[in-house]
Amino acid sequence: MVTTPRRIVISGYYGFKNSGDEAVLKSILTALEQEANAQGITVAPIVLSNNPRLTKRLYGVQAVNRMDMRKVLRAIYTSHGLISGGGSLLQDATSKKTIPYYLAVIKLAQWLWKPTFIYSQGVGPVNNKAFFPFIRNAFKKSKMVSVRDIESAELLQSMGLGEELLHVVPDPVMGLPLSSDPEIQAEDLGVMEMGDSLPIVGVSLRFWREDRSDMNRIAEALRLLCEDRAVHLRFLPFHMPSDEEASRYVIERIGDIAELGCEISICPSLEQPQAMLAEVSRCELLVGMRLHSLIYAASQQVPMIGISYDPKIDNFLNRLGMEAAGTTEVLNPDLLVGEATYLMNNRSQWQQDKAEAIANLKDQASEPAELIVEYFRLKG
């Protein structure tokens, strides 16, 4: 029986005040703890974070500065292994530095003879094929490779990784429950102030196009929805402060909707991802660009409309048998409103139709944690 706590370093996009990525971390920590308890061992996570003090305070775990390579080296050297994930870590769409950083952390662990585990990552797009052999090498030497969609697995296979090495699992956030912690429940003060007289339509946006034409079309669609029925538009910024700026941009273009019997508000900044999950759970419908806004909605059986700016949005919707209502390039406001109206009128039917797919994703979300804990239990 393993009596010494297994020190596991976790590398990802953590400590940046992005609700989606913080939810990934919280989900991984929760799954590891639950599986460790079930299998009779103890795990002691060490998170590589942009804000170690915040990470320690929120989750009660050790954390070190992800960019202080001496501290990263020491954390890995004194650990029993490394988890890389989850999230979209290995992609070069947002920055050319992203892939080199996360691969360097994996290779550092492997050079120190530490077991590495790829935890429910979304891989791609990888436009620079020069990265392919480095990704292949790092993943082949890992003890477990799990990805969050078929498309990531297919991309890795095109790099030369065998299908037998890959586990396709859901995003870990599908396994994140609503919190019973009174402090987390109390954090969402905005919800307490809102009242519940109008159906709430959650809106999660991010800036993408420089000309803001996508934001303008979304504003037009939301205005049309308000003209069709009385709703409360509740904007949910997942990445502060940029998403709040996107929300205010759209709100300004929607204009005054009080005369239509509608309300509009922005969710305040929420540190705890489960507080944002509670926000989403109260929605009648969610219109989302952020991936984890859609994942939150699915986990709480809230009908959703996805607007795609990245293949990861389409990949997730495909797992529910859905398609995006539009993209940042092509979005018809009338079609979006038609979809919103249909879903709000047929909410129970949507929930019934998606119940099995959602239940399967929830059940499978903890598989990587189960395999990792089993590895350490058997290794002793």
mmCIF file of C-alpha atoms in Angstrom:
data_model
loop_
_atom_site.group_PDB
_atom_site.id
_atom_site.type_symbol
_atom_site.label_atom_id
_atom_site.label_comp_id
_atom_site.label_asym_id
_atom_site.label_seq_id
_atom_site.Cartn_x
_atom_site.Cartn_y
_atom_site.Cartn_z
ATOM 1 C CA MET A 1 0.000 0.000 0.000
ATOM 2 C CA VAL A 2 1.237 3.520 -0.862
ATOM 3 C CA THR A 3 1.601 5.564 2.348
ATOM 4 C CA THR A 4 3.830 8.432 1.174
ATOM 5 C CA PRO A 5 1.841 11.162 -0.620
ATOM 6 C CA ARG A 6 2.481 11.164 -4.372
ATOM 7 C CA ARG A 7 3.653 14.660 -5.322
ATOM 8 C CA ILE A 8 2.239 15.418 -8.778
ATOM 9 C CA VAL A 9 3.129 18.604 -10.666
ATOM 10 C CA ILE A 10 0.290 19.986 -12.821
ATOM 11 C CA SER A 11 1.169 22.141 -15.848
ATOM 12 C CA GLY A 12 -1.479 24.177 -17.657
ATOM 13 C CA TYR A 13 -2.852 27.667 -18.280
ATOM 14 C CA TYR A 14 -3.526 28.365 -14.625
ATOM 15 C CA GLY A 15 -3.507 31.549 -12.565
ATOM 16 C CA PHE A 16 -4.619 33.845 -15.404
ATOM 17 C CA LYS A 17 -8.160 34.516 -14.092
ATOM 18 C CA ASN A 18 -9.732 32.556 -16.940
ATOM 19 C CA SER A 19 -12.834 30.846 -15.532
ATOM 20 C CA GLY A 20 -12.688 28.020 -18.062
ATOM 21 C CA ASP A 21 -9.084 27.084 -17.339
ATOM 22 C CA GLU A 22 -9.598 27.495 -13.599
ATOM 23 C CA ALA A 23 -12.537 25.103 -13.915
ATOM 24 C CA VAL A 24 -10.226 22.622 -15.663
ATOM 25 C CA LEU A 25 -7.791 22.828 -12.738
ATOM 26 C CA LYS A 26 -10.542 22.507 -10.131
ATOM 27 C CA SER A 27 -11.969 19.511 -12.012
ATOM 28 C CA ILE A 28 -8.579 17.759 -12.185
ATOM 29 C CA LEU A 29 -7.870 18.392 -8.505
ATOM 30 C CA THR A 30 -11.319 17.118 -7.535
ATOM 31 C CA ALA A 31 -11.032 13.997 -9.704
ATOM 32 C CA LEU A 32 -7.537 13.179 -8.410
ATOM 33 C CA GLU A 33 -8.660 13.522 -4.796
ATOM 34 C CA GLN A 34 -11.751 11.375 -5.330
ATOM 35 C CA GLU A 35 -9.827 8.649 -7.163
ATOM 36 C CA ALA A 36 -6.993 8.694 -4.623
ATOM 37 C CA ASN A 37 -9.472 8.251 -1.780
ATOM 38 C CA ALA A 38 -11.187 5.422 -3.648
ATOM 39 C CA GLN A 39 -7.899 3.618 -4.349
ATOM 40 C CA GLY A 40 -6.347 4.181 -0.937
ATOM 41 C CA ILE A 41 -3.477 6.540 -1.708
ATOM 42 C CA THR A 42 -2.755 10.226 -1.123
ATOM 43 C CA VAL A 43 -1.835 12.757 -3.803
ATOM 44 C CA ALA A 44 -0.211 16.135 -3.172
ATOM 45 C CA PRO A 45 -0.583 18.400 -6.247
ATOM 46 C CA ILE A 46 1.869 21.185 -7.063
ATOM 47 C CA VAL A 47 0.429 23.599 -9.641
ATOM 48 C CA LEU A 48 2.546 25.650 -12.049
ATOM 49 C CA SER A 49 0.664 28.940 -11.915
ATOM 50 C CA ASN A 50 0.884 32.492 -13.199
ATOM 51 C CA ASN A 51 -0.334 33.569 -9.750
ATOM 52 C CA PRO A 52 0.825 31.016 -7.169
ATOM 53 C CA ARG A 53 -0.592 32.953 -4.224
ATOM 54 C CA LEU A 54 -4.070 33.027 -5.771
ATOM 55 C CA THR A 55 -3.913 29.349 -6.735
ATOM 56 C CA LYS A 56 -2.891 28.363 -3.198
ATOM 57 C CA ARG A 57 -5.720 30.422 -1.707
ATOM 58 C CA LEU A 58 -8.434 29.153 -4.045
ATOM 59 C CA TYR A 59 -7.601 25.456 -4.037
ATOM 60 C CA GLY A 60 -5.493 24.822 -0.941
ATOM 61 C CA VAL A 61 -2.619 23.255 -2.893
ATOM 62 C CA GLN A 62 1.049 24.042 -3.372
ATOM 63 C CA ALA A 63 1.851 26.276 -6.341
ATOM 64 C CA VAL A 64 4.969 27.763 -7.924
ATOM 65 C CA ASN A 65 5.538 30.464 -10.518
ATOM 66 C CA ARG A 66 5.262 28.819 -13.940
ATOM 67 C CA MET A 67 7.863 31.171 -15.447
ATOM 68 C CA ASP A 68 10.468 30.791 -12.687
ATOM 69 C CA MET A 69 12.315 27.861 -14.225
ATOM 70 C CA ARG A 70 14.458 27.248 -11.148
ATOM 71 C CA LYS A 71 11.316 26.738 -9.070
ATOM 72 C CA VAL A 72 9.716 24.677 -11.841
ATOM 73 C CA LEU A 73 12.830 22.490 -12.020
ATOM 74 C CA ARG A 74 12.853 22.004 -8.251
ATOM 75 C CA ALA A 75 9.126 21.187 -8.161
ATOM 76 C CA ILE A 76 9.500 18.546 -10.871
ATOM 77 C CA TYR A 77 12.759 17.157 -9.441
ATOM 78 C CA THR A 78 11.156 16.572 -6.032
ATOM 79 C CA SER A 79 7.906 15.200 -7.503
ATOM 80 C CA HIS A 80 6.735 11.723 -8.411
ATOM 81 C CA GLY A 81 5.374 12.774 -11.812
ATOM 82 C CA LEU A 82 3.907 15.459 -14.073
ATOM 83 C CA ILE A 83 0.433 16.058 -15.491
ATOM 84 C CA SER A 84 0.257 18.281 -18.583
ATOM 85 C CA GLY A 85 -3.262 19.536 -19.096
ATOM 86 C CA GLY A 86 -6.002 20.003 -19.590
ATOM 87 C CA GLY A 87 -7.018 22.685 -22.039
ATOM 88 C CA SER A 88 -5.749 23.792 -25.440
ATOM 89 C CA LEU A 89 -2.058 23.838 -24.585
ATOM 90 C CA LEU A 90 -0.480 22.525 -27.784
ATOM 91 C CA GLN A 91 -1.703 25.005 -30.391
ATOM 92 C CA ASP A 92 -0.047 27.861 -32.233
ATOM 93 C CA ALA A 93 -3.134 29.881 -33.161
ATOM 94 C CA THR A 94 -2.836 32.358 -30.278
ATOM 95 C CA SER A 95 0.952 32.424 -29.799
ATOM 96 C CA LYS A 96 4.094 30.856 -31.236
ATOM 97 C CA LYS A 97 5.490 30.489 -27.708
ATOM 98 C CA THR A 98 2.715 28.253 -26.357
ATOM 99 C CA ILE A 99 3.822 24.894 -27.771
ATOM 100 C CA PRO A 100 7.534 25.353 -26.930
ATOM 101 C CA TYR A 101 6.707 26.221 -23.310
ATOM 102 C CA TYR A 102 4.440 23.265 -22.579
ATOM 103 C CA LEU A 103 6.660 20.804 -24.455
ATOM 104 C CA ALA A 104 9.681 22.089 -22.528
ATOM 105 C CA VAL A 105 7.959 21.352 -19.217
ATOM 106 C CA ILE A 106 7.066 17.824 -20.375
ATOM 107 C CA LYS A 107 10.588 17.136 -21.650
ATOM 108 C CA LEU A 108 12.128 18.502 -18.459
ATOM 109 C CA ALA A 109 10.134 15.955 -16.464
ATOM 110 C CA GLN A 110 11.111 13.165 -18.854
ATOM 111 C CA TRP A 111 14.804 14.098 -18.689
ATOM 112 C CA LEU A 112 14.486 13.811 -14.902
ATOM 113 C CA TRP A 113 12.982 10.325 -15.341
ATOM 114 C CA LYS A 114 9.584 11.373 -14.034
ATOM 115 C CA PRO A 115 6.445 9.741 -15.478
ATOM 116 C CA THR A 116 4.385 12.182 -17.548
ATOM 117 C CA PHE A 117 0.656 12.131 -18.231
ATOM 118 C CA ILE A 118 -1.245 14.088 -20.896
ATOM 119 C CA TYR A 119 -4.584 14.973 -19.318
ATOM 120 C CA SER A 120 -7.579 15.571 -21.614
ATOM 121 C CA GLN A 121 -5.839 18.043 -23.891
ATOM 122 C CA GLY A 122 -7.274 19.650 -26.969
ATOM 123 C CA VAL A 123 -4.447 19.488 -29.500
ATOM 124 C CA GLY A 124 -4.313 21.909 -32.396
ATOM 125 C CA PRO A 125 -4.411 23.755 -34.553
ATOM 126 C CA VAL A 126 -0.695 23.223 -35.113
ATOM 127 C CA ASN A 127 0.055 25.239 -38.236
ATOM 128 C CA ASN A 128 3.844 24.906 -37.998
ATOM 129 C CA LYS A 129 4.551 21.273 -38.843
ATOM 130 C CA ALA A 130 8.076 21.633 -37.488
ATOM 131 C CA PHE A 131 6.463 21.032 -34.085
ATOM 132 C CA PHE A 132 5.156 17.589 -35.112
ATOM 133 C CA PRO A 133 8.231 15.472 -34.248
ATOM 134 C CA PHE A 134 8.662 17.209 -30.897
ATOM 135 C CA ILE A 135 5.033 16.612 -29.931
ATOM 136 C CA ARG A 136 5.260 13.001 -31.126
ATOM 137 C CA ASN A 137 8.417 12.393 -29.095
ATOM 138 C CA ALA A 138 7.032 13.896 -25.878
ATOM 139 C CA PHE A 139 3.726 12.058 -26.151
ATOM 140 C CA LYS A 140 5.268 8.691 -27.043
ATOM 141 C CA LYS A 141 7.340 8.839 -23.875
ATOM 142 C CA SER A 142 4.326 9.651 -21.690
ATOM 143 C CA LYS A 143 2.673 6.986 -19.555
ATOM 144 C CA MET A 144 -0.803 8.081 -20.623
ATOM 145 C CA VAL A 145 -2.096 10.315 -23.399
ATOM 146 C CA SER A 146 -5.708 11.457 -23.209
ATOM 147 C CA VAL A 147 -7.311 14.028 -25.508
ATOM 148 C CA ARG A 148 -10.705 15.651 -25.301
ATOM 149 C CA ASP A 149 -11.991 15.007 -28.812
ATOM 150 C CA ILE A 150 -11.642 12.774 -31.864
ATOM 151 C CA GLU A 151 -10.156 15.601 -33.894
ATOM 152 C CA SER A 152 -7.202 15.926 -31.488
ATOM 153 C CA ALA A 153 -6.622 12.173 -31.695
ATOM 154 C CA GLU A 154 -6.683 12.288 -35.497
ATOM 155 C CA LEU A 155 -4.174 15.151 -35.539
ATOM 156 C CA LEU A 156 -1.834 13.204 -33.255
ATOM 157 C CA GLN A 157 -2.180 10.125 -35.461
ATOM 158 C CA SER A 158 -1.187 12.256 -38.456
ATOM 159 C CA MET A 159 1.979 13.116 -36.501
ATOM 160 C CA GLY A 160 2.806 9.427 -36.166
ATOM 161 C CA LEU A 161 1.252 8.458 -32.831
ATOM 162 C CA GLY A 162 -0.504 5.105 -32.826
ATOM 163 C CA GLU A 163 -4.230 4.986 -32.171
ATOM 164 C CA GLU A 164 -3.642 2.445 -29.388
ATOM 165 C CA LEU A 165 -1.747 5.072 -27.362
ATOM 166 C CA LEU A 166 -4.598 7.578 -27.313
ATOM 167 C CA HIS A 167 -7.555 7.824 -24.946
ATOM 168 C CA VAL A 168 -10.391 10.052 -26.159
ATOM 169 C CA VAL A 169 -12.158 11.445 -23.090
ATOM 170 C CA PRO A 170 -14.376 14.455 -22.343
ATOM 171 C CA ASP A 171 -13.121 17.780 -21.091
ATOM 172 C CA PRO A 172 -12.571 17.357 -17.328
ATOM 173 C CA VAL A 173 -15.014 20.174 -16.585
ATOM 174 C CA MET A 174 -17.877 17.870 -17.572
ATOM 175 C CA GLY A 175 -17.252 16.205 -14.206
ATOM 176 C CA LEU A 176 -17.283 19.420 -12.144
ATOM 177 C CA PRO A 177 -20.258 19.484 -9.741
ATOM 178 C CA LEU A 178 -22.022 22.501 -8.296
ATOM 179 C CA SER A 179 -20.411 23.431 -5.007
ATOM 180 C CA SER A 180 -22.022 22.880 -1.611
ATOM 181 C CA ASP A 181 -19.475 25.238 -0.020
ATOM 182 C CA PRO A 182 -21.382 28.223 1.465
ATOM 183 C CA GLU A 183 -18.478 30.582 0.690
ATOM 184 C CA ILE A 184 -18.543 29.681 -3.003
ATOM 185 C CA GLN A 185 -22.328 29.904 -3.113
ATOM 186 C CA ALA A 186 -22.165 33.327 -1.459
ATOM 187 C CA GLU A 187 -19.548 34.622 -3.927
ATOM 188 C CA ASP A 188 -22.103 35.056 -6.677
ATOM 189 C CA LEU A 189 -23.748 38.102 -5.125
ATOM 190 C CA GLY A 190 -24.973 39.326 -8.495
ATOM 191 C CA VAL A 191 -27.348 36.393 -8.866
ATOM 192 C CA MET A 192 -28.887 37.082 -5.477
ATOM 193 C CA GLU A 193 -29.668 40.624 -6.565
ATOM 194 C CA MET A 194 -31.169 39.728 -9.928
ATOM 195 C CA GLY A 195 -34.468 38.190 -9.023
ATOM 196 C CA ASP A 196 -36.089 35.566 -11.207
ATOM 197 C CA SER A 197 -39.014 37.270 -12.911
ATOM 198 C CA LEU A 198 -37.574 36.930 -16.428
ATOM 199 C CA PRO A 199 -35.993 33.929 -18.156
ATOM 200 C CA ILE A 200 -32.221 34.365 -18.103
ATOM 201 C CA VAL A 201 -30.250 34.103 -21.340
ATOM 202 C CA GLY A 202 -26.564 33.723 -20.551
ATOM 203 C CA VAL A 203 -24.153 35.314 -23.035
ATOM 204 C CA SER A 204 -20.436 34.463 -23.104
ATOM 205 C CA LEU A 205 -18.397 36.467 -25.608
ATOM 206 C CA ARG A 206 -14.800 37.197 -26.498
ATOM 207 C CA PHE A 207 -13.228 39.588 -28.960
ATOM 208 C CA TRP A 208 -11.975 37.871 -32.110
ATOM 209 C CA ARG A 209 -12.284 39.872 -35.333
ATOM 210 C CA GLU A 210 -10.407 43.160 -35.349
ATOM 211 C CA ASP A 211 -13.224 44.929 -37.217
ATOM 212 C CA ARG A 212 -15.743 43.764 -34.558
ATOM 213 C CA SER A 213 -18.236 42.740 -37.243
ATOM 214 C CA ASP A 214 -18.893 39.503 -35.358
ATOM 215 C CA MET A 215 -19.737 41.448 -32.184
ATOM 216 C CA ASN A 216 -22.015 43.756 -34.154
ATOM 217 C CA ARG A 217 -23.989 40.829 -35.588
ATOM 218 C CA ILE A 218 -24.319 39.241 -32.153
ATOM 219 C CA ALA A 219 -25.613 42.550 -30.774
ATOM 220 C CA GLU A 220 -28.171 42.696 -33.580
ATOM 221 C CA ALA A 221 -29.302 39.138 -32.853
ATOM 222 C CA LEU A 222 -29.691 39.782 -29.124
ATOM 223 C CA ARG A 223 -31.674 42.949 -29.838
ATOM 224 C CA LEU A 224 -33.977 40.956 -32.118
ATOM 225 C CA LEU A 225 -34.423 38.331 -29.408
ATOM 226 C CA CYS A 226 -35.476 41.036 -26.948
ATOM 227 C CA GLU A 227 -37.960 42.368 -29.474
ATOM 228 C CA ASP A 228 -39.404 38.854 -29.759
ATOM 229 C CA ARG A 229 -39.762 38.133 -26.020
ATOM 230 C CA ALA A 230 -38.961 39.529 -22.594
ATOM 231 C CA VAL A 231 -35.687 38.083 -21.282
ATOM 232 C CA HIS A 232 -32.847 38.973 -18.956
ATOM 233 C CA LEU A 233 -29.587 39.069 -20.904
ATOM 234 C CA ARG A 234 -26.899 38.041 -18.412
ATOM 235 C CA PHE A 235 -23.372 38.550 -19.780
ATOM 236 C CA LEU A 236 -20.854 36.082 -18.356
ATOM 237 C CA PRO A 237 -17.197 37.166 -18.768
ATOM 238 C CA PHE A 238 -15.007 34.060 -18.575
ATOM 239 C CA HIS A 239 -11.651 35.813 -19.034
ATOM 240 C CA MET A 240 -11.244 39.108 -17.228
ATOM 241 C CA PRO A 241 -10.926 41.886 -18.185
ATOM 242 C CA SER A 242 -11.089 41.239 -21.945
ATOM 243 C CA ASP A 243 -14.428 39.400 -21.950
ATOM 244 C CA GLU A 244 -16.025 42.133 -19.855
ATOM 245 C CA GLU A 245 -14.870 44.655 -22.448
ATOM 246 C CA ALA A 246 -16.419 42.514 -25.207
ATOM 247 C CA SER A 247 -19.651 42.309 -23.211
ATOM 248 C CA ARG A 248 -19.823 46.079 -22.742
ATOM 249 C CA TYR A 249 -19.120 46.613 -26.432
ATOM 250 C CA VAL A 250 -22.120 44.454 -27.370
ATOM 251 C CA ILE A 251 -24.380 45.906 -24.658
ATOM 252 C CA GLU A 252 -23.716 49.406 -25.972
ATOM 253 C CA ARG A 253 -24.819 48.308 -29.443
ATOM 254 C CA ILE A 254 -27.921 46.499 -28.229
ATOM 255 C CA GLY A 255 -29.211 49.795 -26.882
ATOM 256 C CA ASP A 256 -32.027 50.423 -24.417
ATOM 257 C CA ILE A 257 -34.169 47.305 -24.019
ATOM 258 C CA ALA A 258 -36.060 48.325 -20.877
ATOM 259 C CA GLU A 259 -38.891 49.607 -23.062
ATOM 260 C CA LEU A 260 -39.173 46.058 -24.444
ATOM 261 C CA GLY A 261 -39.660 44.637 -20.948
ATOM 262 C CA CYS A 262 -36.146 43.181 -20.930
ATOM 263 C CA GLU A 263 -33.233 43.469 -18.522
ATOM 264 C CA ILE A 264 -29.499 43.358 -19.036
ATOM 265 C CA SER A 265 -26.572 42.840 -16.649
ATOM 266 C CA ILE A 266 -22.955 41.695 -16.454
ATOM 267 C CA CYS A 267 -21.885 39.038 -13.993
ATOM 268 C CA PRO A 268 -19.259 40.426 -11.607
ATOM 269 C CA SER A 269 -15.780 38.950 -11.524
ATOM 270 C CA LEU A 270 -15.924 35.519 -9.877
ATOM 271 C CA GLU A 271 -12.759 33.872 -8.594
ATOM 272 C CA GLN A 272 -14.217 30.424 -8.017
ATOM 273 C CA PRO A 273 -15.120 28.506 -11.208
ATOM 274 C CA GLN A 274 -18.013 26.799 -9.422
ATOM 275 C CA ALA A 275 -19.576 30.205 -8.778
ATOM 276 C CA MET A 276 -19.676 30.770 -12.545
ATOM 277 C CA LEU A 277 -21.035 27.241 -12.980
ATOM 278 C CA ALA A 278 -23.885 28.234 -10.642
ATOM 279 C CA GLU A 279 -24.542 31.295 -12.818
ATOM 280 C CA VAL A 280 -24.854 29.136 -15.921
ATOM 281 C CA SER A 281 -27.105 26.635 -14.134
ATOM 282 C CA ARG A 282 -29.734 29.368 -13.663
ATOM 283 C CA CYS A 283 -29.961 30.157 -17.379
ATOM 284 C CA GLU A 284 -32.847 29.126 -19.600
ATOM 285 C CA LEU A 285 -30.488 29.335 -22.579
ATOM 286 C CA LEU A 286 -26.816 30.058 -23.114
ATOM 287 C CA VAL A 287 -25.293 31.761 -26.162
ATOM 288 C CA GLY A 288 -21.578 31.131 -26.027
ATOM 289 C CA MET A 289 -18.290 31.698 -27.799
ATOM 290 C CA ARG A 290 -16.120 30.504 -24.906
ATOM 291 C CA LEU A 291 -15.710 26.717 -24.950
ATOM 292 C CA HIS A 292 -16.182 26.295 -21.235
ATOM 293 C CA SER A 293 -19.372 28.336 -21.214
ATOM 294 C CA LEU A 294 -20.803 25.618 -23.484
ATOM 295 C CA ILE A 295 -19.315 22.843 -21.336
ATOM 296 C CA TYR A 296 -20.802 24.445 -18.206
ATOM 297 C CA ALA A 297 -24.176 24.594 -19.957
ATOM 298 C CA ALA A 298 -24.021 20.961 -21.047
ATOM 299 C CA SER A 299 -23.088 19.767 -17.568
ATOM 300 C CA GLN A 300 -26.122 21.603 -16.157
ATOM 301 C CA GLN A 301 -28.430 20.574 -19.035
ATOM 302 C CA VAL A 302 -28.910 24.161 -20.170
ATOM 303 C CA PRO A 303 -29.783 24.427 -23.895
ATOM 304 C CA MET A 304 -27.010 26.210 -25.746
ATOM 305 C CA ILE A 305 -26.124 28.006 -28.938
ATOM 306 C CA GLY A 306 -22.468 27.890 -29.921
ATOM 307 C CA ILE A 307 -20.744 30.564 -31.991
ATOM 308 C CA SER A 308 -17.487 29.183 -33.359
ATOM 309 C CA TYR A 309 -14.180 31.034 -33.580
ATOM 310 C CA ASP A 310 -12.013 27.900 -33.242
ATOM 311 C CA PRO A 311 -12.395 24.206 -34.194
ATOM 312 C CA LYS A 312 -12.563 23.267 -30.499
ATOM 313 C CA ILE A 313 -16.053 24.801 -30.346
ATOM 314 C CA ASP A 314 -17.268 22.642 -33.228
ATOM 315 C CA ASN A 315 -15.531 19.571 -31.810
ATOM 316 C CA PHE A 316 -17.357 19.858 -28.495
ATOM 317 C CA LEU A 317 -20.728 20.556 -30.084
ATOM 318 C CA ASN A 318 -20.240 17.521 -32.330
ATOM 319 C CA ARG A 319 -20.009 15.313 -29.238
ATOM 320 C CA LEU A 320 -23.546 16.420 -28.395
ATOM 321 C CA GLY A 321 -24.786 15.936 -31.947
ATOM 322 C CA MET A 322 -24.932 19.697 -32.491
ATOM 323 C CA GLU A 323 -23.491 22.304 -34.825
ATOM 324 C CA ALA A 324 -22.535 25.918 -34.242
ATOM 325 C CA ALA A 325 -25.262 28.416 -35.107
ATOM 326 C CA GLY A 326 -22.643 30.500 -36.873
ATOM 327 C CA THR A 327 -19.018 31.545 -36.827
ATOM 328 C CA THR A 328 -17.137 34.770 -36.333
ATOM 329 C CA GLU A 329 -16.907 34.891 -40.133
ATOM 330 C CA VAL A 330 -20.496 33.972 -41.020
ATOM 331 C CA LEU A 331 -23.322 34.718 -38.591
ATOM 332 C CA ASN A 332 -26.931 35.421 -39.561
ATOM 333 C CA PRO A 333 -28.725 37.279 -36.738
ATOM 334 C CA ASP A 334 -32.158 36.071 -37.887
ATOM 335 C CA LEU A 335 -31.057 32.429 -37.860
ATOM 336 C CA LEU A 336 -29.511 32.812 -34.412
ATOM 337 C CA VAL A 337 -32.742 34.284 -33.039
ATOM 338 C CA GLY A 338 -34.732 31.495 -34.671
ATOM 339 C CA GLU A 339 -32.544 28.899 -32.965
ATOM 340 C CA ALA A 340 -32.835 30.700 -29.624
ATOM 341 C CA THR A 341 -36.612 30.877 -29.897
ATOM 342 C CA TYR A 342 -36.869 27.191 -30.769
ATOM 343 C CA LEU A 343 -34.672 26.111 -27.855
ATOM 344 C CA MET A 344 -36.504 28.268 -25.329
ATOM 345 C CA ASN A 345 -39.845 26.937 -26.545
ATOM 346 C CA ASN A 346 -38.611 23.327 -26.487
ATOM 347 C CA ARG A 347 -36.257 23.325 -23.508
ATOM 348 C CA SER A 348 -37.523 20.074 -21.979
ATOM 349 C CA GLN A 349 -37.300 18.264 -25.302
ATOM 350 C CA TRP A 350 -33.695 19.400 -25.785
ATOM 351 C CA GLN A 351 -32.806 18.178 -22.298
ATOM 352 C CA GLN A 352 -34.438 14.827 -22.988
ATOM 353 C CA ASP A 353 -32.700 14.455 -26.355
ATOM 354 C CA LYS A 354 -29.237 15.284 -24.941
ATOM 355 C CA ALA A 355 -29.548 13.514 -21.568
ATOM 356 C CA GLU A 356 -27.783 10.294 -22.597
ATOM 357 C CA ALA A 357 -24.881 12.043 -24.348
ATOM 358 C CA ILE A 358 -24.373 14.396 -21.398
ATOM 359 C CA ALA A 359 -24.503 11.537 -18.880
ATOM 360 C CA ASN A 360 -21.881 9.610 -20.859
ATOM 361 C CA LEU A 361 -19.547 12.613 -20.949
ATOM 362 C CA LYS A 362 -19.910 13.116 -17.198
ATOM 363 C CA ASP A 363 -19.208 9.451 -16.497
ATOM 364 C CA GLN A 364 -16.061 9.437 -18.653
ATOM 365 C CA ALA A 365 -14.637 12.761 -17.411
ATOM 366 C CA SER A 366 -12.699 11.204 -14.512
ATOM 367 C CA GLU A 367 -11.049 8.401 -16.537
ATOM 368 C CA PRO A 368 -7.625 10.120 -16.798
ATOM 369 C CA ALA A 369 -7.516 10.670 -13.027
ATOM 370 C CA GLU A 370 -8.450 7.042 -12.453
ATOM 371 C CA LEU A 371 -5.607 5.832 -14.693
ATOM 372 C CA ILE A 372 -3.051 8.185 -13.130
ATOM 373 C CA VAL A 373 -3.928 7.206 -9.563
ATOM 374 C CA GLU A 374 -3.907 3.535 -10.550
ATOM 375 C CA TYR A 375 -0.395 3.965 -11.991
ATOM 376 C CA PHE A 376 0.952 5.348 -8.715
ATOM 377 C CA ARG A 377 -0.920 2.778 -6.622
ATOM 378 C CA LEU A 378 0.567 -0.097 -8.587
ATOM 379 C CA LYS A 379 4.047 1.443 -8.686
ATOM 380 C CA GLY A 380 4.005 1.741 -4.894
#
